[in-house]
Amino acid sequence: MPASLLAPFRLRDVEFRNRLGLPPMSQYSAVPGEHAATSWHLHHYATRALGVGTVIVEATAISREALVTPHDLGIWTDDQQDSLAAVAEVISDGGAVPALQLSHGGRKGSRTRPWDGDRWLRPDEGGWEVIGPSPIPFASGYPVPRPAGRRDIDRVLYDFQRAARRAAAAGFRMLELHAGHGRLLHSFLSPVANQRSDHYGASFDNRARLLLETVSAVRGAWPHRFPLAVRLSCDDYEPGGWTLPDTLRLAPLLARAGVDLIDCTSGGIRRPQTRRPAPGYQVQYAAAVRKTGVATAAVGLINDMRHAGTVIDAGHADLVLMGRRLLVDPALPLRAVGAEDAGLVPRQYQRALQTVPASDF
Ligand code: FNR
């Protein structure tokens, strides 16, 4: 593994053994109505924990209304919390920091999962009402969201806070708030979705209010010794939308509110999106945000160790997240280990690999 990737780093009291991680990736594999982790989640996350510094468990709904699909994970009941504790444990066993992404789907909710057609789930099919900043749908074929009122907003803050408490009790050691890809927190930030004229809309400060209030609510419930991350879509790629300068203005406000890491993604405020992803296309955002003084994660088509190493070497990010490549190639980090990082190989495999370097497989 490139030396730069191997350097451990620390956020608050949590030490990450290296700078490679798995980004949150929904598995859509929970049982509808239960929303607890299943044996698939245990298998998937245990496998991907080997050799990386952190595994961020997929978007997990803070309440029933916060689901995107009926197969999403949730963290509002004791059973869900217990099932996620087992996931956190297998990730820790693999040597990685277990992290959990908390989500409210907002106007992207009430959908079937991708392999069930990714279509609107109508109320008579078990669908639910979705909320958003304004009655502007995400795309054609999506429901018109009901504009969130005071009570909805209070409920969202309460649900995020309660979910944070449950995540700590389940054994997670980093939390990430999903404020990207058009979900509720992102939709309040972006003028494309937020056309309110109250306290939560119009000006930059008002559009940032829900996210900043969520951060304070969560920070109050999430242990001080553990880091808090926020995933931001740093650019909407839309005329009149959220831009990189907006992100650079928001980053110090988030840091002051107790955010330790900004996970820099982009796009997703509406469909269709014109921007075509290219290798490393979002690294520029991680680099720009990092210059404001907050730690960043870079993600998006960083598909090999060499590329990941150059992102860290160049000082563009503190952490590189590798998603789809680790879906098909979960052993990549182990195959990349050399003599200097042999400790990344699980104790159970070390003796077996002493005679044959892991990189030969
Ligand atoms: C994702 N992504 C994603 N993002 C997020 O913030 N929460 C999530 O739950 C998901 N779910 C998800 C599922 C699947 C199947 C994919 C492929 C992607 C986006 C993901 O975290 C990552 O940003 C992108 O996949 C880009 O990184 P890679 O895959 O190019 O390394």
mmCIF file of C-alpha atoms and ligand atoms in Angstrom:
data_model
loop_
_atom_site.group_PDB
_atom_site.id
_atom_site.type_symbol
_atom_site.label_atom_id
_atom_site.label_comp_id
_atom_site.label_asym_id
_atom_site.label_seq_id
_atom_site.Cartn_x
_atom_site.Cartn_y
_atom_site.Cartn_z
ATOM 1 C CA MET A 1 0.000 0.000 0.000
ATOM 2 C CA PRO A 2 1.448 3.466 -0.777
ATOM 3 C CA ALA A 3 3.193 4.883 2.313
ATOM 4 C CA SER A 4 0.995 7.982 2.353
ATOM 5 C CA LEU A 5 -2.132 5.810 2.630
ATOM 6 C CA LEU A 6 -0.612 3.883 5.502
ATOM 7 C CA ALA A 7 -0.144 6.816 7.821
ATOM 8 C CA PRO A 8 -2.587 6.527 10.700
ATOM 9 C CA PHE A 9 -4.608 9.581 11.635
ATOM 10 C CA ARG A 10 -6.764 10.685 14.488
ATOM 11 C CA LEU A 11 -10.019 12.588 14.788
ATOM 12 C CA ARG A 12 -10.883 13.439 18.402
ATOM 13 C CA ASP A 13 -10.047 10.243 20.365
ATOM 14 C CA VAL A 14 -10.488 7.862 17.447
ATOM 15 C CA GLU A 15 -7.423 6.504 15.691
ATOM 16 C CA PHE A 16 -7.793 5.319 12.081
ATOM 17 C CA ARG A 17 -5.102 2.780 11.177
ATOM 18 C CA ASN A 18 -4.806 4.116 7.623
ATOM 19 C CA ARG A 19 -6.398 6.535 5.203
ATOM 20 C CA LEU A 20 -8.518 4.216 3.125
ATOM 21 C CA GLY A 21 -12.218 3.702 3.809
ATOM 22 C CA LEU A 22 -15.453 2.328 2.437
ATOM 23 C CA PRO A 23 -18.023 5.035 1.633
ATOM 24 C CA PRO A 24 -21.665 4.539 2.614
ATOM 25 C CA MET A 25 -23.422 2.332 0.046
ATOM 26 C CA SER A 26 -27.053 1.315 0.492
ATOM 27 C CA GLN A 27 -27.593 -2.421 0.259
ATOM 28 C CA TYR A 28 -31.417 -2.246 0.170
ATOM 29 C CA SER A 29 -31.393 -5.569 1.996
ATOM 30 C CA ALA A 30 -33.428 -4.982 5.141
ATOM 31 C CA VAL A 31 -36.850 -6.578 5.580
ATOM 32 C CA PRO A 32 -39.653 -4.041 4.980
ATOM 33 C CA GLY A 33 -41.262 -3.005 8.255
ATOM 34 C CA GLU A 34 -38.215 -4.166 10.232
ATOM 35 C CA HIS A 35 -35.315 -2.147 8.772
ATOM 36 C CA ALA A 36 -32.787 -4.119 10.818
ATOM 37 C CA ALA A 37 -29.420 -5.359 9.549
ATOM 38 C CA THR A 38 -29.504 -8.885 8.122
ATOM 39 C CA SER A 39 -26.941 -11.605 7.497
ATOM 40 C CA TRP A 40 -26.216 -9.899 4.159
ATOM 41 C CA HIS A 41 -25.115 -6.751 5.985
ATOM 42 C CA LEU A 42 -22.911 -8.774 8.326
ATOM 43 C CA HIS A 43 -21.268 -10.558 5.411
ATOM 44 C CA HIS A 44 -20.866 -7.426 3.314
ATOM 45 C CA TYR A 45 -19.423 -5.158 6.012
ATOM 46 C CA ALA A 46 -17.231 -7.808 7.670
ATOM 47 C CA THR A 47 -15.594 -8.547 4.323
ATOM 48 C CA ARG A 48 -14.954 -4.903 3.462
ATOM 49 C CA ALA A 49 -13.465 -4.051 6.868
ATOM 50 C CA LEU A 50 -10.266 -5.992 6.171
ATOM 51 C CA GLY A 51 -7.330 -3.684 5.541
ATOM 52 C CA VAL A 52 -9.192 -0.353 5.565
ATOM 53 C CA GLY A 53 -9.176 2.386 8.204
ATOM 54 C CA THR A 54 -12.929 2.847 8.372
ATOM 55 C CA VAL A 55 -16.166 1.429 7.035
ATOM 56 C CA ILE A 56 -19.063 3.844 6.806
ATOM 57 C CA VAL A 57 -22.280 1.852 6.979
ATOM 58 C CA GLU A 58 -24.902 2.873 4.424
ATOM 59 C CA ALA A 59 -27.573 5.577 4.721
ATOM 60 C CA THR A 60 -29.637 4.561 7.750
ATOM 61 C CA ALA A 61 -33.012 6.162 8.301
ATOM 62 C CA ILE A 62 -33.580 8.102 11.517
ATOM 63 C CA SER A 63 -37.327 7.371 11.417
ATOM 64 C CA ARG A 64 -39.878 5.546 9.295
ATOM 65 C CA GLU A 65 -40.677 8.764 7.379
ATOM 66 C CA ALA A 66 -36.963 9.201 6.663
ATOM 67 C CA LEU A 67 -36.688 5.989 4.591
ATOM 68 C CA VAL A 68 -35.968 6.155 0.886
ATOM 69 C CA THR A 69 -37.081 2.583 0.156
ATOM 70 C CA PRO A 70 -38.884 -0.056 2.250
ATOM 71 C CA HIS A 71 -35.617 -2.045 2.276
ATOM 72 C CA ASP A 72 -33.437 0.617 3.926
ATOM 73 C CA LEU A 73 -31.777 0.198 7.300
ATOM 74 C CA GLY A 74 -33.232 2.199 10.166
ATOM 75 C CA ILE A 75 -32.151 3.126 13.656
ATOM 76 C CA TRP A 76 -35.251 4.097 15.586
ATOM 77 C CA THR A 77 -36.050 0.825 17.440
ATOM 78 C CA ASP A 78 -34.185 -1.373 19.914
ATOM 79 C CA ASP A 79 -34.142 -4.294 17.452
ATOM 80 C CA GLN A 80 -32.603 -2.137 14.739
ATOM 81 C CA GLN A 81 -30.019 -0.841 17.199
ATOM 82 C CA ASP A 82 -29.112 -4.387 18.299
ATOM 83 C CA SER A 83 -28.743 -5.570 14.703
ATOM 84 C CA LEU A 84 -26.475 -2.610 13.929
ATOM 85 C CA ALA A 85 -24.413 -3.357 17.048
ATOM 86 C CA ALA A 86 -23.551 -6.703 15.431
ATOM 87 C CA VAL A 87 -22.477 -4.874 12.258
ATOM 88 C CA ALA A 88 -20.321 -2.430 14.250
ATOM 89 C CA GLU A 89 -18.731 -5.385 16.008
ATOM 90 C CA VAL A 90 -17.712 -7.226 12.833
ATOM 91 C CA ILE A 91 -16.231 -4.020 11.432
ATOM 92 C CA SER A 92 -14.232 -3.462 14.632
ATOM 93 C CA ASP A 93 -13.123 -7.102 14.574
ATOM 94 C CA GLY A 94 -11.711 -6.472 11.112
ATOM 95 C CA GLY A 95 -9.652 -3.595 12.539
ATOM 96 C CA ALA A 96 -11.590 -0.704 10.965
ATOM 97 C CA VAL A 97 -13.392 2.159 12.704
ATOM 98 C CA PRO A 98 -17.131 1.445 12.490
ATOM 99 C CA ALA A 99 -18.985 4.516 11.222
ATOM 100 C CA LEU A 100 -22.662 4.994 10.487
ATOM 101 C CA GLN A 101 -24.344 7.360 8.045
ATOM 102 C CA LEU A 102 -27.615 8.849 9.326
ATOM 103 C CA SER A 103 -30.137 9.918 6.740
ATOM 104 C CA HIS A 104 -33.482 11.546 6.124
ATOM 105 C CA GLY A 105 -34.491 10.874 2.532
ATOM 106 C CA GLY A 106 -36.788 13.914 2.268
ATOM 107 C CA ARG A 107 -38.338 14.281 -1.179
ATOM 108 C CA LYS A 108 -36.400 11.280 -2.521
ATOM 109 C CA GLY A 109 -38.427 8.952 -0.284
ATOM 110 C CA SER A 110 -41.170 6.443 -0.967
ATOM 111 C CA ARG A 111 -39.345 4.626 -3.793
ATOM 112 C CA THR A 112 -38.917 0.994 -4.643
ATOM 113 C CA ARG A 113 -35.337 -0.244 -4.501
ATOM 114 C CA PRO A 114 -33.248 -0.254 -7.697
ATOM 115 C CA TRP A 115 -33.882 -3.878 -8.597
ATOM 116 C CA ASP A 116 -37.620 -3.441 -7.989
ATOM 117 C CA GLY A 117 -37.708 -0.725 -10.630
ATOM 118 C CA ASP A 118 -36.679 2.430 -8.679
ATOM 119 C CA ARG A 119 -40.153 3.901 -9.032
ATOM 120 C CA TRP A 120 -42.561 5.868 -6.844
ATOM 121 C CA LEU A 121 -44.290 3.723 -4.226
ATOM 122 C CA ARG A 122 -47.842 5.032 -4.098
ATOM 123 C CA PRO A 123 -49.734 5.287 -0.770
ATOM 124 C CA ASP A 124 -51.975 2.331 -1.769
ATOM 125 C CA GLU A 125 -48.805 0.232 -2.235
ATOM 126 C CA GLY A 126 -47.434 1.034 1.220
ATOM 127 C CA GLY A 127 -45.767 4.315 0.239
ATOM 128 C CA TRP A 128 -45.601 7.298 2.558
ATOM 129 C CA GLU A 129 -45.869 11.070 2.463
ATOM 130 C CA VAL A 130 -42.543 12.793 1.867
ATOM 131 C CA ILE A 131 -41.468 16.170 3.185
ATOM 132 C CA GLY A 132 -39.139 18.744 1.673
ATOM 133 C CA PRO A 133 -38.368 22.432 1.945
ATOM 134 C CA SER A 134 -40.817 23.384 -0.841
ATOM 135 C CA PRO A 135 -43.382 21.579 -3.008
ATOM 136 C CA ILE A 136 -40.840 20.883 -5.754
ATOM 137 C CA PRO A 137 -40.384 17.217 -6.722
ATOM 138 C CA PHE A 138 -36.932 15.691 -7.164
ATOM 139 C CA ALA A 139 -37.693 14.654 -10.744
ATOM 140 C CA SER A 140 -40.634 13.631 -12.859
ATOM 141 C CA GLY A 141 -42.202 10.490 -11.427
ATOM 142 C CA TYR A 142 -41.365 11.567 -7.868
ATOM 143 C CA PRO A 143 -43.998 12.744 -5.380
ATOM 144 C CA VAL A 144 -44.513 16.428 -4.651
ATOM 145 C CA PRO A 145 -43.121 16.905 -1.128
ATOM 146 C CA ARG A 146 -45.193 18.522 1.592
ATOM 147 C CA PRO A 147 -43.286 21.609 2.794
ATOM 148 C CA ALA A 148 -41.921 20.867 6.267
ATOM 149 C CA GLY A 149 -43.591 22.899 9.015
ATOM 150 C CA ARG A 150 -42.224 23.807 12.426
ATOM 151 C CA ARG A 151 -43.373 20.511 13.925
ATOM 152 C CA ASP A 152 -41.777 18.496 11.137
ATOM 153 C CA ILE A 153 -38.480 20.315 11.607
ATOM 154 C CA ASP A 154 -38.538 19.795 15.381
ATOM 155 C CA ARG A 155 -39.271 16.133 14.748
ATOM 156 C CA VAL A 156 -36.349 15.796 12.321
ATOM 157 C CA LEU A 157 -33.974 17.360 14.854
ATOM 158 C CA TYR A 158 -35.272 15.108 17.594
ATOM 159 C CA ASP A 159 -35.010 11.997 15.405
ATOM 160 C CA PHE A 160 -31.414 12.780 14.365
ATOM 161 C CA GLN A 161 -30.487 13.284 17.993
ATOM 162 C CA ARG A 162 -32.133 10.072 19.139
ATOM 163 C CA ALA A 163 -30.472 8.164 16.274
ATOM 164 C CA ALA A 164 -27.063 9.539 17.301
ATOM 165 C CA ARG A 165 -27.593 8.279 20.836
ATOM 166 C CA ARG A 166 -28.561 4.852 19.503
ATOM 167 C CA ALA A 167 -25.555 4.765 17.159
ATOM 168 C CA ALA A 168 -23.204 5.370 20.103
ATOM 169 C CA ALA A 169 -24.952 2.653 22.107
ATOM 170 C CA ALA A 170 -24.560 0.285 19.129
ATOM 171 C CA GLY A 171 -20.775 0.743 19.177
ATOM 172 C CA PHE A 172 -20.175 3.070 16.226
ATOM 173 C CA ARG A 173 -17.214 5.394 16.661
ATOM 174 C CA MET A 174 -17.854 7.874 13.876
ATOM 175 C CA LEU A 175 -21.127 9.297 12.659
ATOM 176 C CA GLU A 176 -21.811 10.843 9.278
ATOM 177 C CA LEU A 177 -24.834 13.030 8.527
ATOM 178 C CA HIS A 178 -26.017 12.657 4.937
ATOM 179 C CA ALA A 179 -26.388 16.174 3.613
ATOM 180 C CA GLY A 180 -25.773 15.304 -0.043
ATOM 181 C CA HIS A 181 -27.420 13.665 -3.062
ATOM 182 C CA GLY A 182 -30.729 15.511 -2.718
ATOM 183 C CA ARG A 183 -31.709 14.068 0.655
ATOM 184 C CA LEU A 184 -33.541 16.266 3.160
ATOM 185 C CA LEU A 185 -30.556 18.191 4.588
ATOM 186 C CA HIS A 186 -29.132 18.866 1.116
ATOM 187 C CA SER A 187 -32.524 19.927 -0.226
ATOM 188 C CA PHE A 188 -32.708 22.668 2.422
ATOM 189 C CA LEU A 189 -29.237 23.941 1.452
ATOM 190 C CA SER A 190 -29.960 24.194 -2.257
ATOM 191 C CA PRO A 191 -32.030 26.958 -3.892
ATOM 192 C CA VAL A 192 -33.011 24.384 -6.541
ATOM 193 C CA ALA A 193 -35.192 22.630 -3.955
ATOM 194 C CA ASN A 194 -35.581 25.312 -1.271
ATOM 195 C CA GLN A 195 -37.735 28.271 -2.231
ATOM 196 C CA ARG A 196 -39.023 29.073 1.257
ATOM 197 C CA SER A 197 -39.355 32.599 2.494
ATOM 198 C CA ASP A 198 -39.265 31.781 6.224
ATOM 199 C CA HIS A 199 -36.378 31.256 8.642
ATOM 200 C CA TYR A 200 -35.257 28.167 6.687
ATOM 201 C CA GLY A 201 -35.106 29.603 3.175
ATOM 202 C CA ALA A 202 -33.971 32.389 0.838
ATOM 203 C CA SER A 203 -30.681 33.606 2.362
ATOM 204 C CA PHE A 204 -27.578 31.433 2.681
ATOM 205 C CA ASP A 205 -27.808 31.547 6.488
ATOM 206 C CA ASN A 206 -31.434 30.464 6.427
ATOM 207 C CA ARG A 207 -30.824 27.596 4.003
ATOM 208 C CA ALA A 208 -27.882 26.406 6.132
ATOM 209 C CA ARG A 209 -29.952 26.620 9.328
ATOM 210 C CA LEU A 210 -31.466 23.115 9.295
ATOM 211 C CA LEU A 211 -28.097 21.428 8.784
ATOM 212 C CA LEU A 212 -26.402 23.568 11.454
ATOM 213 C CA GLU A 213 -29.245 22.911 13.895
ATOM 214 C CA THR A 214 -29.003 19.198 13.136
ATOM 215 C CA VAL A 215 -25.262 19.258 13.786
ATOM 216 C CA SER A 216 -25.783 20.933 17.184
ATOM 217 C CA ALA A 217 -28.581 18.535 18.128
ATOM 218 C CA VAL A 218 -26.446 15.537 17.158
ATOM 219 C CA ARG A 219 -23.269 16.889 18.735
ATOM 220 C CA GLY A 220 -25.185 17.204 22.015
ATOM 221 C CA ALA A 221 -26.048 13.494 21.940
ATOM 222 C CA TRP A 222 -22.973 12.019 20.256
ATOM 223 C CA PRO A 223 -19.997 11.415 22.584
ATOM 224 C CA HIS A 224 -17.498 14.255 22.632
ATOM 225 C CA ARG A 225 -14.612 11.813 22.133
ATOM 226 C CA PHE A 226 -16.007 10.549 18.803
ATOM 227 C CA PRO A 227 -15.797 12.395 15.464
ATOM 228 C CA LEU A 228 -18.766 13.707 13.533
ATOM 229 C CA ALA A 229 -18.662 13.856 9.719
ATOM 230 C CA VAL A 230 -20.995 15.509 7.227
ATOM 231 C CA ARG A 231 -21.368 14.385 3.632
ATOM 232 C CA LEU A 232 -21.956 17.401 1.415
ATOM 233 C CA SER A 233 -22.771 17.690 -2.267
ATOM 234 C CA CYS A 234 -20.208 20.431 -2.814
ATOM 235 C CA ASP A 235 -21.667 21.563 -6.155
ATOM 236 C CA ASP A 236 -25.168 21.050 -7.568
ATOM 237 C CA TYR A 237 -24.004 21.508 -11.187
ATOM 238 C CA GLU A 238 -27.197 23.487 -11.699
ATOM 239 C CA PRO A 239 -27.728 27.114 -12.673
ATOM 240 C CA GLY A 240 -28.804 28.931 -9.502
ATOM 241 C CA GLY A 241 -27.917 25.894 -7.391
ATOM 242 C CA TRP A 242 -25.543 25.258 -4.503
ATOM 243 C CA THR A 243 -21.947 25.972 -5.515
ATOM 244 C CA LEU A 244 -18.406 25.318 -4.329
ATOM 245 C CA PRO A 245 -18.123 28.893 -2.920
ATOM 246 C CA ASP A 246 -21.274 28.106 -0.853
ATOM 247 C CA THR A 247 -19.563 24.943 0.402
ATOM 248 C CA LEU A 248 -16.427 26.885 1.325
ATOM 249 C CA ARG A 249 -18.567 29.358 3.253
ATOM 250 C CA LEU A 250 -20.399 26.555 5.063
ATOM 251 C CA ALA A 251 -17.352 24.451 5.980
ATOM 252 C CA PRO A 252 -16.009 26.705 8.777
ATOM 253 C CA LEU A 253 -19.530 27.056 10.201
ATOM 254 C CA LEU A 254 -19.824 23.275 10.333
ATOM 255 C CA ALA A 255 -16.375 22.978 11.931
ATOM 256 C CA ARG A 256 -17.318 25.551 14.577
ATOM 257 C CA ALA A 257 -20.509 23.587 15.294
ATOM 258 C CA GLY A 258 -18.458 20.448 16.003
ATOM 259 C CA VAL A 259 -17.973 18.737 12.627
ATOM 260 C CA ASP A 260 -14.589 17.030 12.296
ATOM 261 C CA LEU A 261 -14.649 15.738 8.708
ATOM 262 C CA ILE A 262 -16.401 16.777 5.505
ATOM 263 C CA ASP A 263 -16.984 13.948 3.048
ATOM 264 C CA CYS A 264 -16.991 15.687 -0.316
ATOM 265 C CA THR A 265 -19.375 14.417 -2.940
ATOM 266 C CA SER A 266 -21.400 16.353 -5.520
ATOM 267 C CA GLY A 267 -24.611 16.527 -7.512
ATOM 268 C CA GLY A 268 -27.895 14.764 -6.978
ATOM 269 C CA ILE A 269 -30.200 17.696 -6.242
ATOM 270 C CA ARG A 270 -32.393 16.699 -9.159
ATOM 271 C CA ARG A 271 -32.560 14.371 -12.099
ATOM 272 C CA PRO A 272 -31.459 14.218 -14.815
ATOM 273 C CA GLN A 273 -27.942 15.428 -14.078
ATOM 274 C CA THR A 274 -25.707 16.436 -16.937
ATOM 275 C CA ARG A 275 -22.311 16.111 -15.255
ATOM 276 C CA ARG A 276 -20.389 13.008 -16.302
ATOM 277 C CA PRO A 277 -18.196 11.462 -13.614
ATOM 278 C CA ALA A 278 -14.523 10.953 -14.479
ATOM 279 C CA PRO A 279 -11.759 9.411 -12.340
ATOM 280 C CA GLY A 280 -11.192 11.485 -9.206
ATOM 281 C CA TYR A 281 -13.636 14.171 -10.369
ATOM 282 C CA GLN A 282 -14.622 15.172 -6.842
ATOM 283 C CA VAL A 283 -11.096 15.353 -5.379
ATOM 284 C CA GLN A 284 -10.994 19.080 -6.232
ATOM 285 C CA TYR A 285 -13.807 19.650 -3.707
ATOM 286 C CA ALA A 286 -12.048 17.767 -0.921
ATOM 287 C CA ALA A 287 -8.893 19.770 -1.671
ATOM 288 C CA ALA A 288 -10.675 23.136 -1.628
ATOM 289 C CA VAL A 289 -12.620 22.365 1.565
ATOM 290 C CA ARG A 290 -9.473 21.088 3.299
ATOM 291 C CA LYS A 291 -7.853 24.491 2.696
ATOM 292 C CA THR A 292 -10.492 26.020 4.997
ATOM 293 C CA GLY A 293 -8.923 24.025 7.831
ATOM 294 C CA VAL A 294 -11.297 21.083 8.189
ATOM 295 C CA ALA A 295 -10.338 17.459 7.498
ATOM 296 C CA THR A 296 -11.854 15.969 4.333
ATOM 297 C CA ALA A 297 -12.653 12.667 2.680
ATOM 298 C CA ALA A 298 -12.294 12.341 -1.096
ATOM 299 C CA VAL A 299 -14.567 9.953 -2.981
ATOM 300 C CA GLY A 300 -15.651 9.151 -6.515
ATOM 301 C CA LEU A 301 -13.931 6.921 -9.062
ATOM 302 C CA ILE A 302 -10.696 6.583 -7.117
ATOM 303 C CA ASN A 303 -10.246 3.010 -8.170
ATOM 304 C CA ASP A 304 -6.709 1.985 -7.325
ATOM 305 C CA MET A 305 -4.194 2.300 -4.516
ATOM 306 C CA ARG A 306 -1.774 4.399 -6.520
ATOM 307 C CA HIS A 307 -4.414 7.008 -7.301
ATOM 308 C CA ALA A 308 -5.594 6.954 -3.673
ATOM 309 C CA GLY A 309 -2.008 7.479 -2.513
ATOM 310 C CA THR A 310 -1.513 10.498 -4.784
ATOM 311 C CA VAL A 311 -4.653 12.158 -3.335
ATOM 312 C CA ILE A 312 -3.192 11.887 0.178
ATOM 313 C CA ASP A 313 0.361 12.778 -0.938
ATOM 314 C CA ALA A 314 -0.867 15.932 -2.616
ATOM 315 C CA GLY A 315 -2.627 16.978 0.601
ATOM 316 C CA HIS A 316 -6.020 16.976 -1.127
ATOM 317 C CA ALA A 317 -7.756 14.897 1.565
ATOM 318 C CA ASP A 318 -7.192 13.129 4.879
ATOM 319 C CA LEU A 319 -9.106 10.027 3.879
ATOM 320 C CA VAL A 320 -9.875 8.343 0.553
ATOM 321 C CA LEU A 321 -13.112 6.399 0.212
ATOM 322 C CA MET A 322 -13.237 3.631 -2.386
ATOM 323 C CA GLY A 323 -16.727 2.384 -3.128
ATOM 324 C CA ARG A 324 -17.564 0.357 -6.208
ATOM 325 C CA ARG A 325 -14.016 -0.981 -6.568
ATOM 326 C CA LEU A 326 -14.258 -2.532 -3.090
ATOM 327 C CA LEU A 327 -17.658 -3.999 -3.966
ATOM 328 C CA VAL A 328 -16.074 -6.158 -6.626
ATOM 329 C CA ASP A 329 -12.631 -6.386 -5.086
ATOM 330 C CA PRO A 330 -12.884 -6.407 -1.283
ATOM 331 C CA ALA A 331 -9.455 -8.026 -0.916
ATOM 332 C CA LEU A 332 -7.701 -5.191 -2.757
ATOM 333 C CA PRO A 333 -6.347 -3.578 0.454
ATOM 334 C CA LEU A 334 -4.976 -6.933 1.641
ATOM 335 C CA ARG A 335 -3.389 -7.689 -1.702
ATOM 336 C CA ALA A 336 -1.720 -4.286 -1.606
ATOM 337 C CA VAL A 337 0.063 -4.847 1.695
ATOM 338 C CA GLY A 338 3.826 -5.112 1.727
ATOM 339 C CA ALA A 339 6.308 -6.024 4.441
ATOM 340 C CA GLU A 340 5.974 -2.618 6.113
ATOM 341 C CA ASP A 341 2.213 -2.888 6.566
ATOM 342 C CA ALA A 342 1.950 -6.638 7.175
ATOM 343 C CA GLY A 343 0.083 -5.828 10.373
ATOM 344 C CA LEU A 344 -2.954 -5.012 8.235
ATOM 345 C CA VAL A 345 -3.331 -8.705 7.470
ATOM 346 C CA PRO A 346 -5.642 -10.309 10.043
ATOM 347 C CA ARG A 347 -3.768 -12.336 12.653
ATOM 348 C CA GLN A 348 -5.680 -15.407 11.481
ATOM 349 C CA TYR A 349 -4.135 -15.128 7.986
ATOM 350 C CA GLN A 350 -0.655 -13.853 8.849
ATOM 351 C CA ARG A 351 1.141 -17.160 9.285
ATOM 352 C CA ALA A 352 -0.400 -18.527 6.101
ATOM 353 C CA LEU A 353 0.839 -15.524 4.170
ATOM 354 C CA GLN A 354 4.364 -15.470 5.593
ATOM 355 C CA THR A 355 5.648 -17.816 2.923
ATOM 356 C CA VAL A 356 3.799 -16.192 0.046
ATOM 357 C CA PRO A 357 3.455 -12.414 -0.124
ATOM 358 C CA ALA A 358 -0.203 -11.376 -0.141
ATOM 359 C CA SER A 359 0.513 -9.328 -3.265
ATOM 360 C CA ASP A 360 1.053 -12.582 -5.200
ATOM 361 C CA PHE A 361 -2.633 -13.465 -4.933
HETATM 362 C C1 FNR B 1 -23.937 4.789 -3.214
HETATM 363 N N1 FNR B 1 -23.630 6.037 -2.680
HETATM 364 C C2 FNR B 1 -24.189 6.412 -1.484
HETATM 365 N N2 FNR B 1 -23.868 7.619 -0.928
HETATM 366 C C3 FNR B 1 -24.294 7.940 0.304
HETATM 367 O O1 FNR B 1 -23.961 9.011 0.804
HETATM 368 N N3 FNR B 1 -25.097 7.069 1.014
HETATM 369 C C4 FNR B 1 -25.490 5.880 0.512
HETATM 370 O O2 FNR B 1 -26.154 5.091 1.198
HETATM 371 C C5 FNR B 1 -25.081 5.559 -0.805
HETATM 372 N N4 FNR B 1 -25.485 4.406 -1.399
HETATM 373 C C6 FNR B 1 -24.879 3.962 -2.556
HETATM 374 C C7 FNR B 1 -25.175 2.688 -3.056
HETATM 375 C C8 FNR B 1 -24.503 2.213 -4.176
HETATM 376 C C9 FNR B 1 -24.801 0.822 -4.676
HETATM 377 C C10 FNR B 1 -23.566 3.035 -4.829
HETATM 378 C C11 FNR B 1 -22.795 2.542 -6.031
HETATM 379 C C12 FNR B 1 -23.297 4.303 -4.367
HETATM 380 C C13 FNR B 1 -22.506 6.818 -3.258
HETATM 381 C C14 FNR B 1 -21.165 6.276 -2.746
HETATM 382 O O3 FNR B 1 -21.008 6.522 -1.360
HETATM 383 C C15 FNR B 1 -19.952 6.912 -3.464
HETATM 384 O O4 FNR B 1 -19.957 8.288 -3.200
HETATM 385 C C16 FNR B 1 -19.992 6.663 -4.965
HETATM 386 O O5 FNR B 1 -20.210 5.286 -5.239
HETATM 387 C C17 FNR B 1 -18.712 7.134 -5.655
HETATM 388 O O6 FNR B 1 -17.598 6.415 -5.187
HETATM 389 P P1 FNR B 1 -16.967 5.186 -6.058
HETATM 390 O O7 FNR B 1 -17.943 4.083 -6.047
HETATM 391 O O8 FNR B 1 -16.719 5.724 -7.443
HETATM 392 O O9 FNR B 1 -15.686 4.843 -5.334
#
